[in-house]
Short mmCIF file of C-alpha atoms in Angstrom, two decimals:
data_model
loop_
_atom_site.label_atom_id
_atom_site.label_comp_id
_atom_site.label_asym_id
_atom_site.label_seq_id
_atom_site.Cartn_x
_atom_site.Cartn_y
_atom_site.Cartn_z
CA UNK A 1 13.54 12.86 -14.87
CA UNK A 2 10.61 13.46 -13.19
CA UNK A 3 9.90 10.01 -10.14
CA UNK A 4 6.67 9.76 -8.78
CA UNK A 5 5.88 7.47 -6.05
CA UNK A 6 2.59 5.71 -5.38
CA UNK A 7 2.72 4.88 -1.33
CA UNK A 8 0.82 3.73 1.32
CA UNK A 9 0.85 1.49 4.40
CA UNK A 10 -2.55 0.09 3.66
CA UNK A 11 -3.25 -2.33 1.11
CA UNK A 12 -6.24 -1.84 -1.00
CA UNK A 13 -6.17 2.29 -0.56
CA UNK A 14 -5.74 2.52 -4.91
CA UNK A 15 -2.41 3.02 -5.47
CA UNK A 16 -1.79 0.37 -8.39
CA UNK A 17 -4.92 1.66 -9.93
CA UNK A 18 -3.63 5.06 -9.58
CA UNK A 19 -0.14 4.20 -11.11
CA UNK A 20 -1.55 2.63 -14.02
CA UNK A 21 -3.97 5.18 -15.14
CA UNK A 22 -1.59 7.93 -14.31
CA UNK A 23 0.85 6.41 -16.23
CA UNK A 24 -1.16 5.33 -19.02
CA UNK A 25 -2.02 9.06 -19.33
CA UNK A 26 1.26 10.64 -19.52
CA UNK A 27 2.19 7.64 -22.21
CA UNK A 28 0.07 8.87 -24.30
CA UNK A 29 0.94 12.44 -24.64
CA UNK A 30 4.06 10.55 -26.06
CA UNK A 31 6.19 10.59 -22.99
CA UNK A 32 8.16 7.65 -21.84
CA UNK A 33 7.53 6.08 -18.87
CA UNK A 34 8.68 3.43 -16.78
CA UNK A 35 6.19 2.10 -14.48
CA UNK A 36 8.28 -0.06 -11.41
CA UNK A 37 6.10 -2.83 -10.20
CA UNK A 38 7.38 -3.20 -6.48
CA UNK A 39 4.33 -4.39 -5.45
CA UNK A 40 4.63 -8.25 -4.15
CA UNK A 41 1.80 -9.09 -6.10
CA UNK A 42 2.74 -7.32 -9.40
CA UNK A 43 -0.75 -6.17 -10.25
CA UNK A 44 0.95 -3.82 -12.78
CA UNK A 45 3.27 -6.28 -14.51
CA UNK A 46 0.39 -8.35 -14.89
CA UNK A 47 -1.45 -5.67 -16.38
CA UNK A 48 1.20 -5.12 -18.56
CA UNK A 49 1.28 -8.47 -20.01
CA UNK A 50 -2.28 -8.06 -21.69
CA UNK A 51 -3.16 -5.95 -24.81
CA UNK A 52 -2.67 -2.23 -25.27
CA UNK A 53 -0.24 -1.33 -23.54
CA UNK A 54 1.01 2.13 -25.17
CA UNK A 55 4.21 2.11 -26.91
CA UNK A 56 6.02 4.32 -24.90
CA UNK A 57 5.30 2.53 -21.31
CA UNK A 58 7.64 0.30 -20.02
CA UNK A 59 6.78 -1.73 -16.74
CA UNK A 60 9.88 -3.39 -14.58
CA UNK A 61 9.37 -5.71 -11.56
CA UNK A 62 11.39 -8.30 -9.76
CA UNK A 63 12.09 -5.50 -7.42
CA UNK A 64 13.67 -5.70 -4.05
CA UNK A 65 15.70 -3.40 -1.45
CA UNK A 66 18.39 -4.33 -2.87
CA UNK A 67 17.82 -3.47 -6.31
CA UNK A 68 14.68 -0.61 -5.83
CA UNK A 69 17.40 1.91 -6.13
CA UNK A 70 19.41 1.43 -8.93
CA UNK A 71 16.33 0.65 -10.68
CA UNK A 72 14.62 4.14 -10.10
CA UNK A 73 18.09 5.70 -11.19
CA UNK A 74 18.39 3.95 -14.47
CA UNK A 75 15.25 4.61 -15.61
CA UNK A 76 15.67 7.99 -14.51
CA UNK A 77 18.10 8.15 -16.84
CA UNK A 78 16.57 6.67 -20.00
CA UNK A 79 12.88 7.82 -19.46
CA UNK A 80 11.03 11.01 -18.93
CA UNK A 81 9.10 9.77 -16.20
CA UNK A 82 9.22 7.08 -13.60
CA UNK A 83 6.40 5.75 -11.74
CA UNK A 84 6.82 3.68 -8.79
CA UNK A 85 4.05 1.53 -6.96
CA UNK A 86 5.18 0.31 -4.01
CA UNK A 87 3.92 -2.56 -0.86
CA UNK A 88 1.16 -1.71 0.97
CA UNK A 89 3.57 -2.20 3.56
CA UNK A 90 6.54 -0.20 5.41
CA UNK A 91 9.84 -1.52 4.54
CA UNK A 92 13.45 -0.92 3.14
CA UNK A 93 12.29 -0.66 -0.32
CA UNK A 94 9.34 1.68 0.19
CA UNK A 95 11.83 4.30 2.20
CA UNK A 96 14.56 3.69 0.03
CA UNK A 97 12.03 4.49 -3.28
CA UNK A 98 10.74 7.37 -1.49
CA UNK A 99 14.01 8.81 -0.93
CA UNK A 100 14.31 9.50 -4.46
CA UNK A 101 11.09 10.94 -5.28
CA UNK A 102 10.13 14.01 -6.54
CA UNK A 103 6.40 13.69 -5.47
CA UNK A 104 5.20 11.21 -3.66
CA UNK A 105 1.45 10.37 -4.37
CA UNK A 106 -0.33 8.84 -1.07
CA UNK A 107 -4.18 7.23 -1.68
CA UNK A 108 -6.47 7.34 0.95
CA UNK A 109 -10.18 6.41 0.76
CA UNK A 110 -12.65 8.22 3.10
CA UNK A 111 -12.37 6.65 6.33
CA UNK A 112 -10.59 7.20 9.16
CA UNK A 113 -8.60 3.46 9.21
CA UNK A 114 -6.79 5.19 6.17
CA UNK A 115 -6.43 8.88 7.07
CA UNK A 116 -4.38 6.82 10.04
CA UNK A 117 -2.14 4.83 7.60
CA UNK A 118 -2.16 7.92 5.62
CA UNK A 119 -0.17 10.06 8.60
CA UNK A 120 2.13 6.63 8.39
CA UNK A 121 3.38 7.52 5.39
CA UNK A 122 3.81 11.15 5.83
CA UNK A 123 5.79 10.26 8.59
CA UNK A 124 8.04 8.17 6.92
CA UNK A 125 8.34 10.64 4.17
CA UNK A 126 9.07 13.04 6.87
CA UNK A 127 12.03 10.93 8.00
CA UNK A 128 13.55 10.32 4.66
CA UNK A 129 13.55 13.88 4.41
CA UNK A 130 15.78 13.74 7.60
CA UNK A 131 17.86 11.07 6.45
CA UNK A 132 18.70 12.67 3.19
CA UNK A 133 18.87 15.97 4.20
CA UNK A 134 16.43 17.14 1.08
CA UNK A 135 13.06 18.03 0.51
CA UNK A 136 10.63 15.37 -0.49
CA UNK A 137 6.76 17.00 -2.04
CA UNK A 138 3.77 14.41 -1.22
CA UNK A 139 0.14 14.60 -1.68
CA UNK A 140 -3.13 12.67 -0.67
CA UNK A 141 -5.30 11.54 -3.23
CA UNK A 142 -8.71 10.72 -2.32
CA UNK A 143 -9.60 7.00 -4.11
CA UNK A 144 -13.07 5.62 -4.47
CA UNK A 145 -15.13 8.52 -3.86
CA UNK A 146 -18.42 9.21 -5.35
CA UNK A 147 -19.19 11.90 -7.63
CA UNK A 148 -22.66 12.46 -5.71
CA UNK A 149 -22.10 11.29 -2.07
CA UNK A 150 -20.22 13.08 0.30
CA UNK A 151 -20.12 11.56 3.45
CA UNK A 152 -19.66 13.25 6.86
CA UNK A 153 -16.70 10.69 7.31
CA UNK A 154 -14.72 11.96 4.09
CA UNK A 155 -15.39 15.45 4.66
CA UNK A 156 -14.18 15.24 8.30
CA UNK A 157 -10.56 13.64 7.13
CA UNK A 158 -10.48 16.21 4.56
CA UNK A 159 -11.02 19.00 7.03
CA UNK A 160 -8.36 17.36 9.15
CA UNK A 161 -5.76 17.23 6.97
CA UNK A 162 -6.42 20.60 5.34
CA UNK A 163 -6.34 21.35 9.27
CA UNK A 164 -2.81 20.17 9.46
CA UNK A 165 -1.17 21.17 6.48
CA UNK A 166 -1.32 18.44 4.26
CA UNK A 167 -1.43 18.92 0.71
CA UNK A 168 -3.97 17.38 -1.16
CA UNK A 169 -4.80 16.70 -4.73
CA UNK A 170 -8.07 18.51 -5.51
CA UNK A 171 -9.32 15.38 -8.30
CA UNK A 172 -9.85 12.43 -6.55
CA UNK A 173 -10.39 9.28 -8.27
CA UNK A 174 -14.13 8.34 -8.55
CA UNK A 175 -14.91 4.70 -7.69
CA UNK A 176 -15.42 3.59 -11.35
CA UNK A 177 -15.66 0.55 -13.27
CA UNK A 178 -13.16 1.48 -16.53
CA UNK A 179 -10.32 1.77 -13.99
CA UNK A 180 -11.27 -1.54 -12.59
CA UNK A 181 -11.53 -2.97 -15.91
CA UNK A 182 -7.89 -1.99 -17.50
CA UNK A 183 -6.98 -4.65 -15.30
CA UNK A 184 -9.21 -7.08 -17.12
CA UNK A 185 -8.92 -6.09 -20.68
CA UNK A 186 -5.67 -4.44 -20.69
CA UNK A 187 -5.19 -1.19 -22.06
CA UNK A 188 -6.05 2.18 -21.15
CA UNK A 189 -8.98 3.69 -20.25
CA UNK A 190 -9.89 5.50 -23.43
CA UNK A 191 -9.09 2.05 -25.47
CA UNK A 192 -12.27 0.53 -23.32
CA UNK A 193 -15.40 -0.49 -25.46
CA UNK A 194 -17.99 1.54 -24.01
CA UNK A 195 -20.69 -1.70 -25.15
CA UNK A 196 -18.78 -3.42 -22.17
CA UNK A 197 -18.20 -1.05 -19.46
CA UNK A 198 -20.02 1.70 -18.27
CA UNK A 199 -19.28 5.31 -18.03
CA UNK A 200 -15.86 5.74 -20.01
CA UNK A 201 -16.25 8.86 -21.09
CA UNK A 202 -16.12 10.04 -17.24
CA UNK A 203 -13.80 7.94 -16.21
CA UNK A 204 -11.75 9.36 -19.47
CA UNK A 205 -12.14 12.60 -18.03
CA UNK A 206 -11.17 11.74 -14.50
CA UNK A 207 -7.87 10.36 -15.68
CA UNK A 208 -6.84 12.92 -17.95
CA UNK A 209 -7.97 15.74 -14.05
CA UNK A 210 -5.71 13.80 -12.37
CA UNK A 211 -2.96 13.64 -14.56
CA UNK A 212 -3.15 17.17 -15.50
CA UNK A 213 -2.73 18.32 -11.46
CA UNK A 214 0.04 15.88 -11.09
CA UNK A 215 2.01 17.58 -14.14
CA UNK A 216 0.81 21.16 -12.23
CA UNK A 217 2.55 19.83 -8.89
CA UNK A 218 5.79 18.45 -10.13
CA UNK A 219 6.40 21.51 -12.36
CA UNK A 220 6.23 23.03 -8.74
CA UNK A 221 8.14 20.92 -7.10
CA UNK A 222 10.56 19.80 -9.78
CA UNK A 223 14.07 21.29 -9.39
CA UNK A 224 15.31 23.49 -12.57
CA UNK A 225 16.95 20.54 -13.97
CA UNK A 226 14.23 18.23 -14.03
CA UNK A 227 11.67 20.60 -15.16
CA UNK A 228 12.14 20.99 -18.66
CA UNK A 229 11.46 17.53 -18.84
CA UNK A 230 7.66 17.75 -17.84
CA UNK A 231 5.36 17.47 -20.76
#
């Protein structure tokens, strides 16, 4: 089934946030989902240990090079998607999980320190490709933006990469406090009380954007077997 990756070299760049509310999204259009937590400081199983979690989401961790593998391939096998957030690092396990993706999903926020780290990863990508002998589909996803600034900084990276070929998700992920918050209450974003944190609704709508492109990609980039299997 459908594996998407979450990877960057840079810590902080959004890509546990991103996991979570991606798959929190596709959980509850009833597909099931394992998230892999191969993040060293398991942001997502911790996440997962608090309330409202949706039935149909599974997280794993305890992850390492030797097991990222086998991991990906059995829950391959038993769920319609897998989601994989990775180090903010490069390492065995983060070339080994992006061997087996189907899209890889790369955050960046608006400045130049991460369009850099951002090119890391392609490159990596780029080698696994080599390695493998197989296509591997990646996007950038702009994290932390704001809905009504654009600065000159973020629109120069953007022009850069659109510059140089590299794909791009069109939603970006608004700097918002509900998808800070999951990771205090628990939950998704549409279970948030709107008395104690501000905005849902967009931030509802934001999720649900993002989601909806990533489905649009992978039933691109999907091969004919794996296709009937996104929702």
């Amino acid at each position: 089934m459908p594996i998407i990756v979450f990877a960057s070299p840079k810590g902080g760049a959004g890509k546990s946030t991103s996991a979570v509310v991606l798959a929190t999204e596709l959980a509850q259009k009833g597909a099931g989902v394992t998230v892999i937590d191969a993040d060293p400081n398991h942001p997502l199983s911790q996440w997962a240990k608090r309330p409202g979690r949706p039935e149909t989401l599974t997280v794993v961790g305890d992850i390492s090079e030797d097991t990222i593998i086998d991991t990906i391939e059995n829950a391959s096998a038993r769920t319609a998607f897998v989601v994989v957030d990775l180090e903010g690092t490069a390492s065995m396990t983060v070339a080994y999980a992006i061997s087996r993706a189907d899209l890889v999903i790369i955050p960046v926020q608006g400045s130049q320190l991460d369009a850099a780290e951002a090119a890391k990863a392609i490159r990596l990508i780029r080698q696994q490709e080599k390695a493998f002998a197989k296509r591997i589909p990646y996007a950038v996803l702009f994290t932390r933006t704001s809905t009504a600034i654009k600065p000159r900084t973020f629109q120069h990276i953007r022009g850069e990469f659109s510059d140089h070929g590299v794909p791009a998700f069109e939603t970006q992920m608004h700097e918002r406090d509900a998808f800070r918050a999951i990771f205090s209450f628990g939950g998704t974003v549409e279970s948030l009380d709107s008395t104690q944190v501000g905005n849902v609704a967009a931030a509802v709508s934001n999720a649900r954007a993002f989601a909806g492109e990533v489905i649009a990609k992978l039933r691109q980039e999907v091969p004919e077997a794996k296709a009937a299997e996104v929702a």
